Amino acid sequence: MIRIVGPALASYLVGSLPIARLLPPAREAGVSPPWVRAALIVADVLKGAVAMSLIGSSANPYAQSMVATAVVAGHQWPFWPSARDELGLAVAAGALTVVTPIAVPVWAVLWGIGYVTSGFVAAGSAAATLLFPVVIGLLAGWPFALGSLPVCALLLERLRAPLRRILAGEEPKHYWR
């Protein structure tokens, strides 16, 4: 039990690290330059990858699933007082890439299909997240698919608000010409 709970708690704390607070002038100004947003995304990907590499490096798929879920949960609901409402896609990408390197390309293709067919970024994210375990199961094996289910559930929970805005007609749609 301690072999799973200990790494999960440690990865939750790693996920809670307030990376966005490292660049306070960008937050205070309200508008951040594009390089700041890109640096934050890279830092979040590294946060997930480091947590999986250092904490969840055991061959036990249950421990890997728990560490990936905990690092994403720590990013979405941080222990420290910091920004809430984070989606956690970058952290999940970093964590799942360590488990199976085809995770990000598969998710990106699924997102592209969902985005092109719907015209909504959030709908593309939801479609990719829903289909991800099935496609990973077919390509990499069902243990990887089962391990990604809790992470996908956390990501879908954060997509509820944008999907509600889509259904209410408040979300901007991209129209293809």
mmCIF file of C-alpha atoms in Angstrom:
data_model
loop_
_atom_site.group_PDB
_atom_site.id
_atom_site.type_symbol
_atom_site.label_atom_id
_atom_site.label_comp_id
_atom_site.label_asym_id
_atom_site.label_seq_id
_atom_site.Cartn_x
_atom_site.Cartn_y
_atom_site.Cartn_z
ATOM 1 C CA MET A 1 0.000 0.000 0.000
ATOM 2 C CA ILE A 2 2.754 2.461 0.924
ATOM 3 C CA ARG A 3 4.534 1.588 -2.331
ATOM 4 C CA ILE A 4 1.625 3.133 -4.239
ATOM 5 C CA VAL A 5 0.381 5.865 -1.873
ATOM 6 C CA GLY A 6 3.849 7.334 -1.220
ATOM 7 C CA PRO A 7 4.715 7.914 -4.890
ATOM 8 C CA ALA A 8 1.193 9.188 -5.551
ATOM 9 C CA LEU A 9 1.505 11.760 -2.774
ATOM 10 C CA ALA A 10 4.943 12.833 -3.995
ATOM 11 C CA SER A 11 3.708 13.198 -7.576
ATOM 12 C CA TYR A 12 0.680 15.175 -6.371
ATOM 13 C CA LEU A 13 3.055 17.638 -4.725
ATOM 14 C CA VAL A 14 5.157 17.832 -7.903
ATOM 15 C CA GLY A 15 1.993 18.525 -9.888
ATOM 16 C CA SER A 16 1.084 21.261 -7.398
ATOM 17 C CA LEU A 17 4.274 23.226 -8.038
ATOM 18 C CA PRO A 18 3.186 26.715 -9.141
ATOM 19 C CA ILE A 19 5.230 27.035 -12.326
ATOM 20 C CA ALA A 20 3.188 30.050 -13.509
ATOM 21 C CA ARG A 21 4.283 31.993 -10.426
ATOM 22 C CA LEU A 22 7.873 31.988 -11.687
ATOM 23 C CA LEU A 23 6.957 34.749 -14.142
ATOM 24 C CA PRO A 24 4.979 37.255 -12.024
ATOM 25 C CA PRO A 25 5.386 40.293 -14.322
ATOM 26 C CA ALA A 26 3.489 38.469 -17.067
ATOM 27 C CA ARG A 27 0.622 37.672 -14.710
ATOM 28 C CA GLU A 28 0.445 41.219 -13.305
ATOM 29 C CA ALA A 29 0.374 42.847 -16.720
ATOM 30 C CA GLY A 30 -2.595 40.708 -17.743
ATOM 31 C CA VAL A 31 -1.154 40.099 -21.201
ATOM 32 C CA SER A 32 1.799 37.816 -21.559
ATOM 33 C CA PRO A 33 4.081 37.588 -24.573
ATOM 34 C CA PRO A 34 3.832 34.378 -26.630
ATOM 35 C CA TRP A 35 7.170 33.092 -25.362
ATOM 36 C CA VAL A 36 5.876 33.158 -21.792
ATOM 37 C CA ARG A 37 2.905 30.937 -22.651
ATOM 38 C CA ALA A 38 5.173 28.564 -24.597
ATOM 39 C CA ALA A 39 7.633 28.422 -21.691
ATOM 40 C CA LEU A 40 4.803 27.615 -19.273
ATOM 41 C CA ILE A 41 3.563 24.793 -21.517
ATOM 42 C CA VAL A 42 7.069 23.328 -21.797
ATOM 43 C CA ALA A 43 7.497 23.614 -18.020
ATOM 44 C CA ASP A 44 4.189 21.799 -17.454
ATOM 45 C CA VAL A 45 5.176 19.018 -19.859
ATOM 46 C CA LEU A 46 8.490 18.668 -18.028
ATOM 47 C CA LYS A 47 6.666 18.621 -14.685
ATOM 48 C CA GLY A 48 4.650 15.583 -15.798
ATOM 49 C CA ALA A 49 7.645 13.882 -17.392
ATOM 50 C CA VAL A 50 9.887 14.406 -14.364
ATOM 51 C CA ALA A 51 7.234 13.090 -11.994
ATOM 52 C CA MET A 52 6.797 9.949 -14.084
ATOM 53 C CA SER A 53 10.519 9.451 -14.657
ATOM 54 C CA LEU A 54 11.623 9.899 -11.068
ATOM 55 C CA ILE A 55 8.622 8.784 -9.040
ATOM 56 C CA GLY A 56 6.692 6.417 -11.300
ATOM 57 C CA SER A 57 9.604 4.651 -12.925
ATOM 58 C CA SER A 58 8.640 1.251 -11.523
ATOM 59 C CA ALA A 59 7.396 -1.407 -13.914
ATOM 60 C CA ASN A 60 4.159 -1.718 -11.942
ATOM 61 C CA PRO A 61 1.386 -0.357 -14.212
ATOM 62 C CA TYR A 62 -0.831 0.415 -11.211
ATOM 63 C CA ALA A 63 1.845 2.628 -9.684
ATOM 64 C CA GLN A 64 2.451 4.356 -13.020
ATOM 65 C CA SER A 65 -1.262 5.006 -13.428
ATOM 66 C CA MET A 66 -1.499 6.348 -9.896
ATOM 67 C CA VAL A 67 1.516 8.647 -10.359
ATOM 68 C CA ALA A 68 0.221 10.006 -13.690
ATOM 69 C CA THR A 69 -3.218 10.597 -12.187
ATOM 70 C CA ALA A 70 -1.783 12.254 -9.085
ATOM 71 C CA VAL A 71 0.490 14.628 -10.995
ATOM 72 C CA VAL A 72 -2.427 15.740 -13.197
ATOM 73 C CA ALA A 73 -4.687 16.100 -10.144
ATOM 74 C CA GLY A 74 -1.996 18.123 -8.399
ATOM 75 C CA HIS A 75 -1.834 20.444 -11.392
ATOM 76 C CA GLN A 76 -5.616 20.806 -11.611
ATOM 77 C CA TRP A 77 -6.238 21.180 -7.855
ATOM 78 C CA PRO A 78 -2.933 22.409 -6.398
ATOM 79 C CA PHE A 79 -2.084 22.147 -2.746
ATOM 80 C CA TRP A 80 -0.493 25.596 -2.783
ATOM 81 C CA PRO A 81 -2.679 28.647 -3.351
ATOM 82 C CA SER A 82 -2.214 29.314 -7.029
ATOM 83 C CA ALA A 83 -4.217 29.492 -10.214
ATOM 84 C CA ARG A 84 -7.074 27.047 -10.447
ATOM 85 C CA ASP A 85 -9.010 25.988 -13.540
ATOM 86 C CA GLU A 86 -5.969 24.473 -15.199
ATOM 87 C CA LEU A 87 -6.847 21.832 -17.770
ATOM 88 C CA GLY A 88 -3.744 19.698 -17.270
ATOM 89 C CA LEU A 89 -3.220 18.574 -20.865
ATOM 90 C CA ALA A 90 0.461 19.514 -20.891
ATOM 91 C CA VAL A 91 1.151 17.713 -17.611
ATOM 92 C CA ALA A 92 -0.761 14.655 -18.847
ATOM 93 C CA ALA A 93 1.196 14.741 -22.109
ATOM 94 C CA GLY A 94 4.491 14.734 -20.233
ATOM 95 C CA ALA A 95 3.449 11.943 -17.882
ATOM 96 C CA LEU A 96 1.908 9.690 -20.533
ATOM 97 C CA THR A 97 4.813 10.191 -22.938
ATOM 98 C CA VAL A 98 7.147 8.653 -20.388
ATOM 99 C CA VAL A 99 4.826 5.632 -20.166
ATOM 100 C CA THR A 100 4.403 5.250 -23.933
ATOM 101 C CA PRO A 101 6.087 7.595 -26.446
ATOM 102 C CA ILE A 102 3.209 7.431 -28.919
ATOM 103 C CA ALA A 103 0.806 9.103 -26.479
ATOM 104 C CA VAL A 104 1.190 12.684 -27.703
ATOM 105 C CA PRO A 105 1.100 11.938 -31.452
ATOM 106 C CA VAL A 106 -2.006 9.773 -30.990
ATOM 107 C CA TRP A 107 -3.748 12.424 -28.897
ATOM 108 C CA ALA A 108 -2.779 15.161 -31.395
ATOM 109 C CA VAL A 109 -4.229 13.227 -34.337
ATOM 110 C CA LEU A 110 -7.429 12.515 -32.416
ATOM 111 C CA TRP A 111 -7.661 16.173 -31.386
ATOM 112 C CA GLY A 112 -7.194 17.275 -34.991
ATOM 113 C CA ILE A 113 -9.986 15.000 -36.155
ATOM 114 C CA GLY A 114 -12.313 16.256 -33.409
ATOM 115 C CA TYR A 115 -11.447 19.894 -34.048
ATOM 116 C CA VAL A 116 -11.818 19.714 -37.818
ATOM 117 C CA THR A 117 -15.151 17.904 -37.635
ATOM 118 C CA SER A 118 -16.650 20.134 -34.913
ATOM 119 C CA GLY A 119 -14.906 23.493 -35.272
ATOM 120 C CA PHE A 120 -14.473 23.809 -31.497
ATOM 121 C CA VAL A 121 -11.166 23.464 -29.649
ATOM 122 C CA ALA A 122 -12.863 22.040 -26.537
ATOM 123 C CA ALA A 123 -14.837 19.519 -28.593
ATOM 124 C CA GLY A 124 -11.613 18.381 -30.234
ATOM 125 C CA SER A 125 -10.021 17.989 -26.810
ATOM 126 C CA ALA A 126 -13.013 16.048 -25.492
ATOM 127 C CA ALA A 127 -13.115 13.758 -28.529
ATOM 128 C CA ALA A 128 -9.378 13.081 -28.289
ATOM 129 C CA THR A 129 -9.592 12.395 -24.571
ATOM 130 C CA LEU A 130 -12.556 10.040 -24.971
ATOM 131 C CA LEU A 131 -10.985 8.063 -27.810
ATOM 132 C CA PHE A 132 -7.424 8.072 -26.451
ATOM 133 C CA PRO A 133 -7.655 4.953 -24.219
ATOM 134 C CA VAL A 134 -9.193 2.882 -27.002
ATOM 135 C CA VAL A 135 -6.610 3.876 -29.599
ATOM 136 C CA ILE A 136 -3.713 3.485 -27.147
ATOM 137 C CA GLY A 137 -5.110 0.075 -26.209
ATOM 138 C CA LEU A 138 -5.071 -0.983 -29.841
ATOM 139 C CA LEU A 139 -1.617 0.465 -30.595
ATOM 140 C CA ALA A 140 0.387 0.019 -27.386
ATOM 141 C CA GLY A 141 -1.565 -2.537 -25.373
ATOM 142 C CA TRP A 142 -4.481 -2.605 -22.997
ATOM 143 C CA PRO A 143 -2.452 -2.102 -19.801
ATOM 144 C CA PHE A 144 -1.470 1.335 -21.140
ATOM 145 C CA ALA A 145 -5.106 2.047 -21.981
ATOM 146 C CA LEU A 146 -6.313 1.082 -18.527
ATOM 147 C CA GLY A 147 -3.557 3.152 -16.956
ATOM 148 C CA SER A 148 -4.602 6.219 -18.926
ATOM 149 C CA LEU A 149 -8.297 6.010 -17.956
ATOM 150 C CA PRO A 150 -8.017 7.956 -14.660
ATOM 151 C CA VAL A 151 -5.974 10.700 -16.337
ATOM 152 C CA CYS A 152 -8.550 10.956 -19.126
ATOM 153 C CA ALA A 153 -11.348 11.160 -16.542
ATOM 154 C CA LEU A 154 -9.608 14.122 -14.859
ATOM 155 C CA LEU A 155 -9.130 15.867 -18.193
ATOM 156 C CA LEU A 156 -12.785 15.346 -19.134
ATOM 157 C CA GLU A 157 -13.865 16.776 -15.787
ATOM 158 C CA ARG A 158 -12.059 20.008 -16.615
ATOM 159 C CA LEU A 159 -13.658 20.117 -20.082
ATOM 160 C CA ARG A 160 -17.195 20.264 -18.669
ATOM 161 C CA ALA A 161 -17.391 24.075 -18.578
ATOM 162 C CA PRO A 162 -16.176 24.638 -22.170
ATOM 163 C CA LEU A 163 -18.513 21.903 -23.416
ATOM 164 C CA ARG A 164 -21.431 23.587 -21.622
ATOM 165 C CA ARG A 165 -20.531 26.852 -23.356
ATOM 166 C CA ILE A 166 -20.525 25.019 -26.696
ATOM 167 C CA LEU A 167 -23.990 23.597 -26.015
ATOM 168 C CA ALA A 168 -25.244 27.041 -24.927
ATOM 169 C CA GLY A 169 -23.888 28.604 -28.128
ATOM 170 C CA GLU A 170 -21.467 30.875 -26.262
ATOM 171 C CA GLU A 171 -18.218 29.332 -27.498
ATOM 172 C CA PRO A 172 -16.691 30.725 -30.714
ATOM 173 C CA LYS A 173 -16.611 28.261 -33.570
ATOM 174 C CA HIS A 174 -13.967 28.089 -36.240
ATOM 175 C CA TYR A 175 -15.572 28.013 -39.664
ATOM 176 C CA TRP A 176 -13.568 26.476 -42.458
ATOM 177 C CA ARG A 177 -13.508 28.316 -45.762
#
